[in-house]
Short mmCIF file of C-alpha atoms in Angstrom, two decimals:
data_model
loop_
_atom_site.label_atom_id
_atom_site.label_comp_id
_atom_site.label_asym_id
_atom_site.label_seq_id
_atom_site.Cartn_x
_atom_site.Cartn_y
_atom_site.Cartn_z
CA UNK A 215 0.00 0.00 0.00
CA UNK A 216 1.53 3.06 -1.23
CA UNK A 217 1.76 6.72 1.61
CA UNK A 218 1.10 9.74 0.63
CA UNK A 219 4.95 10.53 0.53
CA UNK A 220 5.25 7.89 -2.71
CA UNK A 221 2.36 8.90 -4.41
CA UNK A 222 3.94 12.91 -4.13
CA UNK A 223 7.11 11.42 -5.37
CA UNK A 224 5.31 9.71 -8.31
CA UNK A 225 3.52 12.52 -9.33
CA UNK A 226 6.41 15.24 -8.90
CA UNK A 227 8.62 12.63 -10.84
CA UNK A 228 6.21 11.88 -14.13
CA UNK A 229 3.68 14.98 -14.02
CA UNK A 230 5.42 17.21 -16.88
CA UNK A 231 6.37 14.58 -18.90
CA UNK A 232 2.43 13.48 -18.28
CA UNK A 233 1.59 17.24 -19.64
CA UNK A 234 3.15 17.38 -22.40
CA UNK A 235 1.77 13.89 -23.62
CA UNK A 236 -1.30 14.96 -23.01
CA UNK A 237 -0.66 18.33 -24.85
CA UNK A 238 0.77 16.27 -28.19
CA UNK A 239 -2.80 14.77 -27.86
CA UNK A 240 -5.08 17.17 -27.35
CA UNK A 241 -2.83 20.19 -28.41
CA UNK A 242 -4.55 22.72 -26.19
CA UNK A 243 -2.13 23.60 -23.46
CA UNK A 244 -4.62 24.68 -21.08
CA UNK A 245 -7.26 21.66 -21.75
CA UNK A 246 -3.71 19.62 -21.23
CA UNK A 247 -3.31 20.94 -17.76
CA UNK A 248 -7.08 20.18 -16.50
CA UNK A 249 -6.56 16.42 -17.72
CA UNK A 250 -3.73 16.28 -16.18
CA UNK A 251 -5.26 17.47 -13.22
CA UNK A 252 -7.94 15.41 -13.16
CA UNK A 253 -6.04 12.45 -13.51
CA UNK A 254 -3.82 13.33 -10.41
CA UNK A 255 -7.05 13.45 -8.41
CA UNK A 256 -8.46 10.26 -9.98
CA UNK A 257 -5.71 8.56 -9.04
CA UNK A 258 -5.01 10.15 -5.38
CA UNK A 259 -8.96 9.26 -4.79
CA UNK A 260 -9.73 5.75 -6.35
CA UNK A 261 -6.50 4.30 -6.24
CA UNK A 262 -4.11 5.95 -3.68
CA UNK A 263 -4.56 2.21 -1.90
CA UNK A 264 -3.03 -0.06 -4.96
CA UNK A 265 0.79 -0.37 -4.21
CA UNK A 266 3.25 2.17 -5.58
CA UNK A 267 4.59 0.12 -8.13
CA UNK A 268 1.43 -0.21 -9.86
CA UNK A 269 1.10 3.86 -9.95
CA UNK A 270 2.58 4.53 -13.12
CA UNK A 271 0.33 1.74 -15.62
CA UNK A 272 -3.11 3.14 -13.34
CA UNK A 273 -1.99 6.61 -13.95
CA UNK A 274 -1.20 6.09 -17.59
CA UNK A 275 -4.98 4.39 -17.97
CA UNK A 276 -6.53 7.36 -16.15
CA UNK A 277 -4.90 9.88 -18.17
CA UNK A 278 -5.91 8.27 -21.11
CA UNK A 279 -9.42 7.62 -20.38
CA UNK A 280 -9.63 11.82 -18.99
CA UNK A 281 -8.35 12.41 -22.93
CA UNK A 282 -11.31 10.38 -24.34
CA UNK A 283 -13.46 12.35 -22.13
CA UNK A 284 -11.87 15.38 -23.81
CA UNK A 285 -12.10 14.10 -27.52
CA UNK A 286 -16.11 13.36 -26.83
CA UNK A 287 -16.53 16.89 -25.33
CA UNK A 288 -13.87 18.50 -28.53
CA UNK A 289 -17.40 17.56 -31.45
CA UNK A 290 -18.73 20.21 -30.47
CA UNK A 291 -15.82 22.63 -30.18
CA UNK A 292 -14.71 21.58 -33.79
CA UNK A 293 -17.75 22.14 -35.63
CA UNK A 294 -18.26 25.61 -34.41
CA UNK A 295 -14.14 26.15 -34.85
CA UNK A 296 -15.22 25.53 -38.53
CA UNK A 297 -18.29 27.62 -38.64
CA UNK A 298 -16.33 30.56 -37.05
CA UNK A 299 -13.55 30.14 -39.61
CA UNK A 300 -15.95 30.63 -42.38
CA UNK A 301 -16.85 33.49 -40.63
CA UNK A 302 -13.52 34.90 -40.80
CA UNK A 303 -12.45 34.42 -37.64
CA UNK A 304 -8.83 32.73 -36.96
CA UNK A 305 -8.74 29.38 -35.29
CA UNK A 306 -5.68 27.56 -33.74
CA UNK A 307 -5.91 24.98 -36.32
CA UNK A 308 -4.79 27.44 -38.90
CA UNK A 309 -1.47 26.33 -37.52
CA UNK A 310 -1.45 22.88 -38.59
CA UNK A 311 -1.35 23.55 -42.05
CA UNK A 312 1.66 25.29 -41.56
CA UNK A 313 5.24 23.93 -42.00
CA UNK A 314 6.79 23.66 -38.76
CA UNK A 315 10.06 25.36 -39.86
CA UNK A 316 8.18 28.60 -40.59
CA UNK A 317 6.21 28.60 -37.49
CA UNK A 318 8.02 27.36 -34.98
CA UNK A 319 9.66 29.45 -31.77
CA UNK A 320 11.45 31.82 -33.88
CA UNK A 321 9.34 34.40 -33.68
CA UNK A 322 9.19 34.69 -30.25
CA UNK A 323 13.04 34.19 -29.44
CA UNK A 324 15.54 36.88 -29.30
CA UNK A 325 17.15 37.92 -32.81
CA UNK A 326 20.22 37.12 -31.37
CA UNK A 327 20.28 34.17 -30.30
CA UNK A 328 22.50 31.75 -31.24
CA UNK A 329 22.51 29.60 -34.16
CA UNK A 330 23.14 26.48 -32.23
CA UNK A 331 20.47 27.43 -29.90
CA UNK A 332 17.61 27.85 -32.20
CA UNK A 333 18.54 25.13 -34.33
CA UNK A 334 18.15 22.71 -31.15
CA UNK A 335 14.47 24.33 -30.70
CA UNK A 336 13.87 23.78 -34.17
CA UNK A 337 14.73 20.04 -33.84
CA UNK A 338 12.63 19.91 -30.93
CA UNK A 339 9.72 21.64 -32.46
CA UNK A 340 9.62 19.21 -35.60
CA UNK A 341 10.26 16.12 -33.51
CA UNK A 342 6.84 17.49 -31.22
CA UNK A 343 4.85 18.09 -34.65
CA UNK A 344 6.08 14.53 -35.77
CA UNK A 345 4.77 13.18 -32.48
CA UNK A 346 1.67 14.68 -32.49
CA UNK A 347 1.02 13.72 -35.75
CA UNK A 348 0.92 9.76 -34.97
CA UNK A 349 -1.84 7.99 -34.52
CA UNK A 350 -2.99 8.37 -30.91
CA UNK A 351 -2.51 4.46 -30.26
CA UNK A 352 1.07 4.49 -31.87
CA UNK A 353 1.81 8.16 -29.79
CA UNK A 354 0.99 6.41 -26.63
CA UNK A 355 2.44 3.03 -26.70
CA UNK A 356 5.82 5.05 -27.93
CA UNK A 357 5.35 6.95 -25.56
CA UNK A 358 4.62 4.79 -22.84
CA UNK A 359 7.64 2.14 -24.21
CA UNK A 360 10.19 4.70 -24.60
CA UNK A 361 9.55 7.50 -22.64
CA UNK A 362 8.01 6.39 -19.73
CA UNK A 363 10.04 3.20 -19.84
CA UNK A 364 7.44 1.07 -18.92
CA UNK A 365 7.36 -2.20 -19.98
CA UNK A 366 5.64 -4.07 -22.48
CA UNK A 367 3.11 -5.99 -20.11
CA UNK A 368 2.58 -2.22 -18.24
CA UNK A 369 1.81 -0.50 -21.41
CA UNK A 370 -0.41 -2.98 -22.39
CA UNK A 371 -2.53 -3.18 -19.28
CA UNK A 372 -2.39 0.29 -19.58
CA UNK A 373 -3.91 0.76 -22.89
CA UNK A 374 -6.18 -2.59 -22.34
CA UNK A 375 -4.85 -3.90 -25.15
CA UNK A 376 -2.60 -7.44 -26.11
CA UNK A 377 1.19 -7.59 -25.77
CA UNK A 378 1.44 -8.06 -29.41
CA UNK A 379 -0.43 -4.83 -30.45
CA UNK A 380 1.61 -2.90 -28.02
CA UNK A 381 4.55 -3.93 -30.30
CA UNK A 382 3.08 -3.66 -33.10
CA UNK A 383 2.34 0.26 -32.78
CA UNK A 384 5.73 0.78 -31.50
CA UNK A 385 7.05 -0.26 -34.60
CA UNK A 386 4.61 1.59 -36.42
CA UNK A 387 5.11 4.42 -34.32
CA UNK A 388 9.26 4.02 -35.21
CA UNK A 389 8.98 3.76 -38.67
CA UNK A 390 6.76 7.15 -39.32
CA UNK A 391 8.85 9.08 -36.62
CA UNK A 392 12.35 8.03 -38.59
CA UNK A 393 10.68 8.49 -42.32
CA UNK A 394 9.29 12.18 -40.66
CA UNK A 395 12.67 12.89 -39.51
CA UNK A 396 14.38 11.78 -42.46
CA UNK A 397 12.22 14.22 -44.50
CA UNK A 398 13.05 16.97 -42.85
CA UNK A 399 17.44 15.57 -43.59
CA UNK A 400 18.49 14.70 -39.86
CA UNK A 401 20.92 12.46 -39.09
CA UNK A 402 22.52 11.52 -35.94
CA UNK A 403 24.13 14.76 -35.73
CA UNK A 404 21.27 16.83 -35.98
CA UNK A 405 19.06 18.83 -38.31
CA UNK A 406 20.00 20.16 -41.86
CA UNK A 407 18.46 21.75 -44.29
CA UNK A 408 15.16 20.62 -45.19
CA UNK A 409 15.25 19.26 -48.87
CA UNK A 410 18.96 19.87 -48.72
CA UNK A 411 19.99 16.06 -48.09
CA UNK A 412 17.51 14.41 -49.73
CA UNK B 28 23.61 1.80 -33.76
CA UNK B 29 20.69 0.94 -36.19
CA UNK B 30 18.29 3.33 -37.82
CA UNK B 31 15.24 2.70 -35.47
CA UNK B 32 17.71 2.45 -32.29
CA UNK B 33 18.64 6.20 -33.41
CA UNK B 34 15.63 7.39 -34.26
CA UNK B 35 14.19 6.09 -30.54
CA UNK B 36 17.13 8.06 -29.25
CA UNK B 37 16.80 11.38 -30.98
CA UNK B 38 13.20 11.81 -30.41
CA UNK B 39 13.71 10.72 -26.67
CA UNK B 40 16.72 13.46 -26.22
CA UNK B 41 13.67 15.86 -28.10
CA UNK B 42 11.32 14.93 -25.42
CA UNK B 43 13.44 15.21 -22.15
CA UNK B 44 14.61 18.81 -23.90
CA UNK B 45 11.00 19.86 -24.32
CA UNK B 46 10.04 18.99 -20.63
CA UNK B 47 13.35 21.56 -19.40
CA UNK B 48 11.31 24.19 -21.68
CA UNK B 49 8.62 24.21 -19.98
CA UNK B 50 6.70 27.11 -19.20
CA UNK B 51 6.75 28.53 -15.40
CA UNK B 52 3.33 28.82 -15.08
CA UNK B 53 2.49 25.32 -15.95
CA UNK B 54 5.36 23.82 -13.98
CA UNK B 55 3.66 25.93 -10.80
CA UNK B 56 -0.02 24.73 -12.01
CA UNK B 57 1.14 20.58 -12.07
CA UNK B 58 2.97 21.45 -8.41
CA UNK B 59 -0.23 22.71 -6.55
CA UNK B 60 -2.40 20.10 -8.52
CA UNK B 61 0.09 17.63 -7.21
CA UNK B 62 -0.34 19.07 -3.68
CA UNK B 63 -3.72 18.46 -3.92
CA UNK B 64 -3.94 15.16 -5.13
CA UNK B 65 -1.64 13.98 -2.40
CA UNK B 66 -3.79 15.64 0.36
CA UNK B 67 -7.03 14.26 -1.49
CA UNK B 68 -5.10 10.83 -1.19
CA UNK B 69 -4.69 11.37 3.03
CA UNK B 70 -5.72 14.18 5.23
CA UNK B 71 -3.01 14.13 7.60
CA UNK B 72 -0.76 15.17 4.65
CA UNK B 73 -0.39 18.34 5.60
CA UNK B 74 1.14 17.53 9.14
CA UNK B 75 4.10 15.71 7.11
CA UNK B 76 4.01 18.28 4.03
CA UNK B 77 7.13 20.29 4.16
CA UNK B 78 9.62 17.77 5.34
CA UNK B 79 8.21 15.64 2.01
CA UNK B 80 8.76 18.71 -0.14
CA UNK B 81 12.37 18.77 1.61
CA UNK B 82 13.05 14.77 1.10
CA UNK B 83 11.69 14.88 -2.58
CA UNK B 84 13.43 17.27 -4.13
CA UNK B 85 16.54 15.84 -2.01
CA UNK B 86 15.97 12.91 -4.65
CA UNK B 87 15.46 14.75 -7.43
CA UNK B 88 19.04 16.30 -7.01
CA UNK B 89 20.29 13.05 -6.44
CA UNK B 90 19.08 12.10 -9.87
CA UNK B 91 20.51 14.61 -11.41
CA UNK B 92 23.56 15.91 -10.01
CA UNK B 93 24.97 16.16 -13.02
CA UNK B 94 21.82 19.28 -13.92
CA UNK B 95 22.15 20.85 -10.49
CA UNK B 96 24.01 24.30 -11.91
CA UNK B 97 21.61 24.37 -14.66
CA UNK B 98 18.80 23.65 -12.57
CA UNK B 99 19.74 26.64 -10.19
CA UNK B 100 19.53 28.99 -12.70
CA UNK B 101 16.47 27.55 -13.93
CA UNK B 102 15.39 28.10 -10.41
CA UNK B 103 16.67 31.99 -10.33
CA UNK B 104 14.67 32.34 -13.94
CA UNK B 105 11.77 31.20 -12.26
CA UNK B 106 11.88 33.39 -9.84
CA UNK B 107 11.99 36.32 -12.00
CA UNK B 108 9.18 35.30 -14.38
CA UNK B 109 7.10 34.64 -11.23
CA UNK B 110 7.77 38.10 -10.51
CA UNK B 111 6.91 39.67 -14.35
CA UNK B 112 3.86 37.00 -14.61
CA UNK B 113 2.03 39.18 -12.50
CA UNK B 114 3.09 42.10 -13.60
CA UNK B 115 2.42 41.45 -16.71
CA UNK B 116 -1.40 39.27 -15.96
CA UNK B 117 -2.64 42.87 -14.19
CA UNK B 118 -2.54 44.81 -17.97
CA UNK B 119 -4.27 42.18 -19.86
CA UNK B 120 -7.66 43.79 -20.80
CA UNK B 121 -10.93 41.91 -22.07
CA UNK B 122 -9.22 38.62 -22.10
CA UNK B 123 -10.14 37.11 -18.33
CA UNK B 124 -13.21 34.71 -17.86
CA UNK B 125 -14.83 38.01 -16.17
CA UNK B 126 -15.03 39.51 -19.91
CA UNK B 127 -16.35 36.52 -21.20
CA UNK B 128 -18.72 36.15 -18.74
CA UNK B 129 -19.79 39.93 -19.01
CA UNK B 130 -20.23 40.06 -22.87
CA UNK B 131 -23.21 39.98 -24.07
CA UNK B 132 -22.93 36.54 -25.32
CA UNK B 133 -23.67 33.89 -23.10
CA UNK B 134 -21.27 30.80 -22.60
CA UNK B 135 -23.92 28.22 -23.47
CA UNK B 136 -23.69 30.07 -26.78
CA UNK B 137 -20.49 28.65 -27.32
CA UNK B 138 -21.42 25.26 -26.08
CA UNK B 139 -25.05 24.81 -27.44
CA UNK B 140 -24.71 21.97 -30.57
CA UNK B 141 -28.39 23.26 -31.49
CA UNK B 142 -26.75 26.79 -32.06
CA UNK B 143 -24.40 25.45 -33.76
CA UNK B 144 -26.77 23.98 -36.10
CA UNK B 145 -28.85 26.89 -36.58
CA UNK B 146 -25.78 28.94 -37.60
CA UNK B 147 -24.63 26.26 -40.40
CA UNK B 148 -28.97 26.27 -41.71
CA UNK B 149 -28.61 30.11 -42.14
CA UNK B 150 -24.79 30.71 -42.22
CA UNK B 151 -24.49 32.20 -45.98
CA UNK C 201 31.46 23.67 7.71
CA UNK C 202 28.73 21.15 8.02
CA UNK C 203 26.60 23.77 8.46
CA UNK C 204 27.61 26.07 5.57
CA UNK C 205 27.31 22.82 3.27
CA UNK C 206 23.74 22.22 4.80
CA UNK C 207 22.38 25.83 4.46
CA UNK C 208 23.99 26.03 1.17
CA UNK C 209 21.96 22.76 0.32
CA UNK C 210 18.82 24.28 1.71
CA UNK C 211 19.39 27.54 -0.63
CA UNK C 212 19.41 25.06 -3.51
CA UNK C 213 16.29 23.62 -2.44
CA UNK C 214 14.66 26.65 -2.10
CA UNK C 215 15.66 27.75 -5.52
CA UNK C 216 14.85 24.79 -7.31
CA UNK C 217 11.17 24.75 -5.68
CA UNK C 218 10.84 27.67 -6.49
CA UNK C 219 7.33 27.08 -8.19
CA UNK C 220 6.03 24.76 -5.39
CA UNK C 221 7.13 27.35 -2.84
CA UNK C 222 5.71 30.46 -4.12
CA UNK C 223 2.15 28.48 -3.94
CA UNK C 224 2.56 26.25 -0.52
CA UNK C 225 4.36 28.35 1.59
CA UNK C 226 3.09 31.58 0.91
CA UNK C 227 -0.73 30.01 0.93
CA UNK C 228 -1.30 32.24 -1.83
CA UNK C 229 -4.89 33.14 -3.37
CA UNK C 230 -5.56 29.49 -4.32
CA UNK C 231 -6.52 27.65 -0.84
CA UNK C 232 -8.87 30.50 0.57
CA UNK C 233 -11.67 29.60 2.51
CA UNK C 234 -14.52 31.50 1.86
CA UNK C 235 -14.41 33.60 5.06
CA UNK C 236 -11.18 34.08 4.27
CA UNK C 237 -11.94 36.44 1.03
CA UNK C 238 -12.39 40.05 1.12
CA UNK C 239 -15.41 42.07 1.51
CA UNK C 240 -15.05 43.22 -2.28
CA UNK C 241 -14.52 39.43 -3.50
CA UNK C 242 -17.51 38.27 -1.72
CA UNK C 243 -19.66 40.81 -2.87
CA UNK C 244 -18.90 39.61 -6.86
CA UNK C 245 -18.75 36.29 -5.77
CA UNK C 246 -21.67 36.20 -3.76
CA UNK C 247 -23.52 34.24 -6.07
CA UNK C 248 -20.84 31.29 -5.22
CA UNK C 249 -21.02 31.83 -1.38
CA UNK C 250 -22.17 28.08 -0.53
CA UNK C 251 -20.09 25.78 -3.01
CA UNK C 252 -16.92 28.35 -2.86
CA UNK C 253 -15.11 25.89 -0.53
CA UNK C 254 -15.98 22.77 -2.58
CA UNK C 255 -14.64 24.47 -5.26
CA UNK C 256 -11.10 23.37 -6.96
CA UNK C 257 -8.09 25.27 -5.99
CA UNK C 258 -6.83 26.22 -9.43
CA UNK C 259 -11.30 27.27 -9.86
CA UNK C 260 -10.71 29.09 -7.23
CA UNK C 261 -7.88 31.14 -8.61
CA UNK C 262 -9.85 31.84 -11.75
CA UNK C 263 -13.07 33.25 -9.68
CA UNK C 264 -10.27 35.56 -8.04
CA UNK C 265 -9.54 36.93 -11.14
CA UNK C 266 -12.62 37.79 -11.81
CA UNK C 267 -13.21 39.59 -9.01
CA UNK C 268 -10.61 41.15 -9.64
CA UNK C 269 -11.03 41.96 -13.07
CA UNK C 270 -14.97 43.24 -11.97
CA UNK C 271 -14.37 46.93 -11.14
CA UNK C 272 -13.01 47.31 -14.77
CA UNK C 273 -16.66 46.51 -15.95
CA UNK C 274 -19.44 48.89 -16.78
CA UNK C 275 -22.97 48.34 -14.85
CA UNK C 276 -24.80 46.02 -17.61
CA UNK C 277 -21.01 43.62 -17.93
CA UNK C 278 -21.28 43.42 -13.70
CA UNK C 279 -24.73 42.53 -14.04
CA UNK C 280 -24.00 39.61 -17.20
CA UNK C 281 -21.26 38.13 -14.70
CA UNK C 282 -23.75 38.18 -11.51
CA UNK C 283 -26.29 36.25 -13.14
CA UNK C 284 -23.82 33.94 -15.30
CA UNK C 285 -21.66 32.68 -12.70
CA UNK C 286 -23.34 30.06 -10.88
CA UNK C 287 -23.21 27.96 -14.05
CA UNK C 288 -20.38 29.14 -14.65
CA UNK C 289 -18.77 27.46 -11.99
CA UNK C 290 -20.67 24.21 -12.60
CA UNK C 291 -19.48 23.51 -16.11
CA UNK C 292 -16.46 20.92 -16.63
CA UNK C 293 -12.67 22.42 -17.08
CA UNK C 294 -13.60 21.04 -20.71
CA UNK C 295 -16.81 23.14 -21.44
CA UNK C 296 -15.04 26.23 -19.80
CA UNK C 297 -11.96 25.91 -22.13
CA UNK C 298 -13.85 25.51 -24.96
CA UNK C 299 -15.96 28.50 -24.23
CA UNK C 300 -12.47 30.41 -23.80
CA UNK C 301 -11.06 29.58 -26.98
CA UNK C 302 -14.55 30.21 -28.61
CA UNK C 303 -14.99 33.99 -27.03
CA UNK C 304 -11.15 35.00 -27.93
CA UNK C 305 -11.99 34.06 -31.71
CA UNK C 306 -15.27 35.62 -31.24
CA UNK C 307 -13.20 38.81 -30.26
CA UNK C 308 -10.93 38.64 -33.35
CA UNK C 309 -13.93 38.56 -35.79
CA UNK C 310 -14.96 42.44 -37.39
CA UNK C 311 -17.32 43.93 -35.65
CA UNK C 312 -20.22 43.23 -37.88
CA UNK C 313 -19.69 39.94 -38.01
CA UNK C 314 -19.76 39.98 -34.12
CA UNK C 315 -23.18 41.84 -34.71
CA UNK C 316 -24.75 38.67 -36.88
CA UNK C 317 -23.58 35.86 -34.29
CA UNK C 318 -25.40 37.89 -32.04
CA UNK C 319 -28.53 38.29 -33.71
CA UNK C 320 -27.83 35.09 -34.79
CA UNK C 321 -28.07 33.91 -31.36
CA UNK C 322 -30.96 35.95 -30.20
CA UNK C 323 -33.15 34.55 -33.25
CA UNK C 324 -31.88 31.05 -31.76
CA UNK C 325 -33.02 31.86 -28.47
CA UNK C 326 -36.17 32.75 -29.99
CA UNK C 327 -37.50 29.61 -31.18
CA UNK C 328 -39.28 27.45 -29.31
CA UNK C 329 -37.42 24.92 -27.21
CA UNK C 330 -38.36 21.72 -28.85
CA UNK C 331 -37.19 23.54 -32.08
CA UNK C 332 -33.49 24.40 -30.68
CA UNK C 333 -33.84 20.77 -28.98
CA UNK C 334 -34.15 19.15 -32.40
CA UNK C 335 -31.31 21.24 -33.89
CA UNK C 336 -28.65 19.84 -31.20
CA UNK C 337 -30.15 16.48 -31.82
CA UNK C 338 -29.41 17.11 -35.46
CA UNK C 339 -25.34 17.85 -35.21
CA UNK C 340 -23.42 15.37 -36.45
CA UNK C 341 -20.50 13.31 -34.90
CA UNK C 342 -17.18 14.82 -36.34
CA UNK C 343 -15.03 12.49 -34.30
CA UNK C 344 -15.49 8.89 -34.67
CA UNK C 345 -13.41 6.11 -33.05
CA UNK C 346 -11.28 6.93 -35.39
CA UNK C 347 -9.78 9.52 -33.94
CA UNK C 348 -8.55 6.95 -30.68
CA UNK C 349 -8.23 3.31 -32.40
CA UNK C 350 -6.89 3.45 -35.52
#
């Protein structure tokens, strides 16, 4: 039975990679940070009994039962996004048609800063875009696998699934994140160019 | 190192960067949620609460010795956008939940699927 | 020397919780009771007086601001925000957000268009309610299963 003291831990130790998983998701920062909370409680409430270990595949199936929650309430946002768009109002998901080199940090970030510097935001920002761009099966169960190092048997009690589709979106999940990155001409080094290695 | 094994790596070392980024304000907002989680989990929390503050973050610098200097200024940075956060939050104008609330559109209005029909029967 | 090393350590702690601290230690807005608020918060928040401490923390921050924000209003906004609040504060973090994001592109729309979703929305209001009930019955499903399983 797990106290109070490894629960905090838990939770201090997992909760911002748990946001921004949640943000590739649902990418709305703020909606991010209410599942997030939610989950927290859920788990504190129903199963601060279960034994510490087990905390991290419980929290992963509450957080991703909070984001179906979300995606049943987000019908109704969408349509009206639309609507409002043909009105000719500007919606976030303008942004998603963009390329991610031409709207990524820069324009908030110092003129100055250095090369290096921006160029490692820029990797970061298309390797986020790739992410969120996965199925949301394949985005978890990478994310669970390789982020969260949980095991296979974790990940799949997590998402109640089988062993054997766990690995399968892995791999599926691998595959489009190296072909992404290969687009855009990284290597191990780093980024270069887009279209300039290719 | 195969193509897969680096990819898994890359995007990984992508990740862990993007959680240092994070904003202030949501790295305050997942602290006081976690706070009160853990006290939803056992009353008595409080009695114990600082000296678990105190013992966990002991860990966390134990896990990453290796980021303490970084983390430190992290920790000075912090301080300072605490400090211009609110600042800052006092001039913003007609954006709060009180503005939305006082317009003369109602919430439901932005939550009604009916409404939203209506408007797509007589939008053009 | 032990006990430079140790309140050395404790100056790193301090910095690095920064965050945490700023909101535990210094109790800030978040955790007030509801006798604990000032006269001028529970006067625009009146309408909250008896769920105010069931309410969430980070809820309770956002009610602050708009006390806060209240004084700023003319007579008719103050009124809106009276008589909106209560179910305000019983929608889910989900329906709230959503009506956020909805309001700030309702703000960047031209003015006249503002002025048809409002007419817009007074004509809805208009019709009888087993009308407007058979228009939300009629929206479709955007997001199928899709959207989780594939």
């Amino acid at each position: 039975m797990a106290t109070a003291q490894e629960l905090s831990n838990f939770l201090a130790e997992v909760e911002r990679r748990a946001y921004r998983q949640t943000a590739y998701a649902v990418r709305d920062e703020h909606a991010a940070l209410d599942i997030v909370q939610d989950a927290m409680l859920k788990l504190a409430e129903k199963y601060g009994a279960r034994p510490a270990a087990e905390f991290p595949m419980l929290f992963q199936r509450i957080l991703q039962n909070t984001m179906r929650d979300f995606w049943r309430r987000q019908k109704v946002r969408n349509l009206w996004t639309s609507l409002l768009s043909s009105f000719g109002g500007h919606s976030a998901e303008d942004d998603d048609e963009h390329d991610p080199l031409d709207t990524m940090e820069t324009g908030q970030r110092s003129e100055d800063e250095p090369e290096a510097q921006l160029e490692r935001s820029q990797t970061i920002a298309i390797i986020e875009r790739a992410i969120e761009k996965l199925p949301a099966r394949q985005r978890e169960a990478f994310l669970m696998r390789y982020w969260e190092d949980m095991d296979v048997a974790e990940t799949a009690a997590a998402m109640g699934c089988s062993e054997g589709s766990v690995k399968t979106h892995c791999s599926r999940a691998v595959h489009a994140l190296a072909a992404t990155l290969q687009n855009y001409g990284f290597n191990q080094q780093g980024l270069k160019k887009p279209g300039a290695g290719s | 190192m195969n193509q897969q094994e680096s990819t898994v790596k890359l995007v990984v070392q992508a990740l862990d960067a993007s959680v240092e980024d994070l904003d202030d304000e949501v790295i305050r907002r997942l602290a006081t949620a976690r706070e009160h989680a853990v006290s939803a989990m056992q009353p008595q929390w409080q009695a114990a609460g600082h000296a678990g503050v105190f013992r966990n973050l002991g860990n966390y610098v134990v896990h990453h010795r290796m980021m303490t200097s970084a983390a430190l200024l992290l920790g000075a940075l912090v301080f300072g956008f605490i400090v211009t956060q609110h600042v800052i939050g006092q001039h913003q104008l007609e954006q709060g939940d009180a503005f939305l609330l006082g317009s003369e559109l109602p919430p439901e209005a932005y939550l009604d699927k009916g409404f939203d029909t209506w408007l797509q029967q007589n939008a053009r | 020397m032990a006990a430079t090393k140790r309140a050395l350590g404790l100056l790193l702690l301090v910095l690095l919780s920064g965050p945490a601290w700023a909101e535990g230690e210094g109790g800030k807005s978040v955790m007030l009771k509801w006798s604990q608020l000032t006269e001028d918060q529970r006067k625009v928040l009146n309408p909250l007086s008896k769920e105010w401490d069931t309410l969430r923390p980070w809820q309770r921050e956002k009610m602050l601001d708009i006390a806060r924000d209240y004084p700023k209003m003319n007579l008719q906004q103050q009124a809106r925000v009276q008589q909106r609040l209560n179910d305000w504060s019983r929608m889910t973090p989900f329906e709230r957000e959503n009506a956020r994001k909805k309001y700030q592109q309702f703000q960047s729309l031209p003015p006249e268009k503002q002025e048809e979703l409002r007419k817009k929305w007074r004509e809805y209001q208009s019709l009888p309610e087993a009308q407007r009930e058979g228009l939300r019955r009629e929206q479709p499903d955007l997001y199928d299963a899709n959207e989780l399983d594939n």
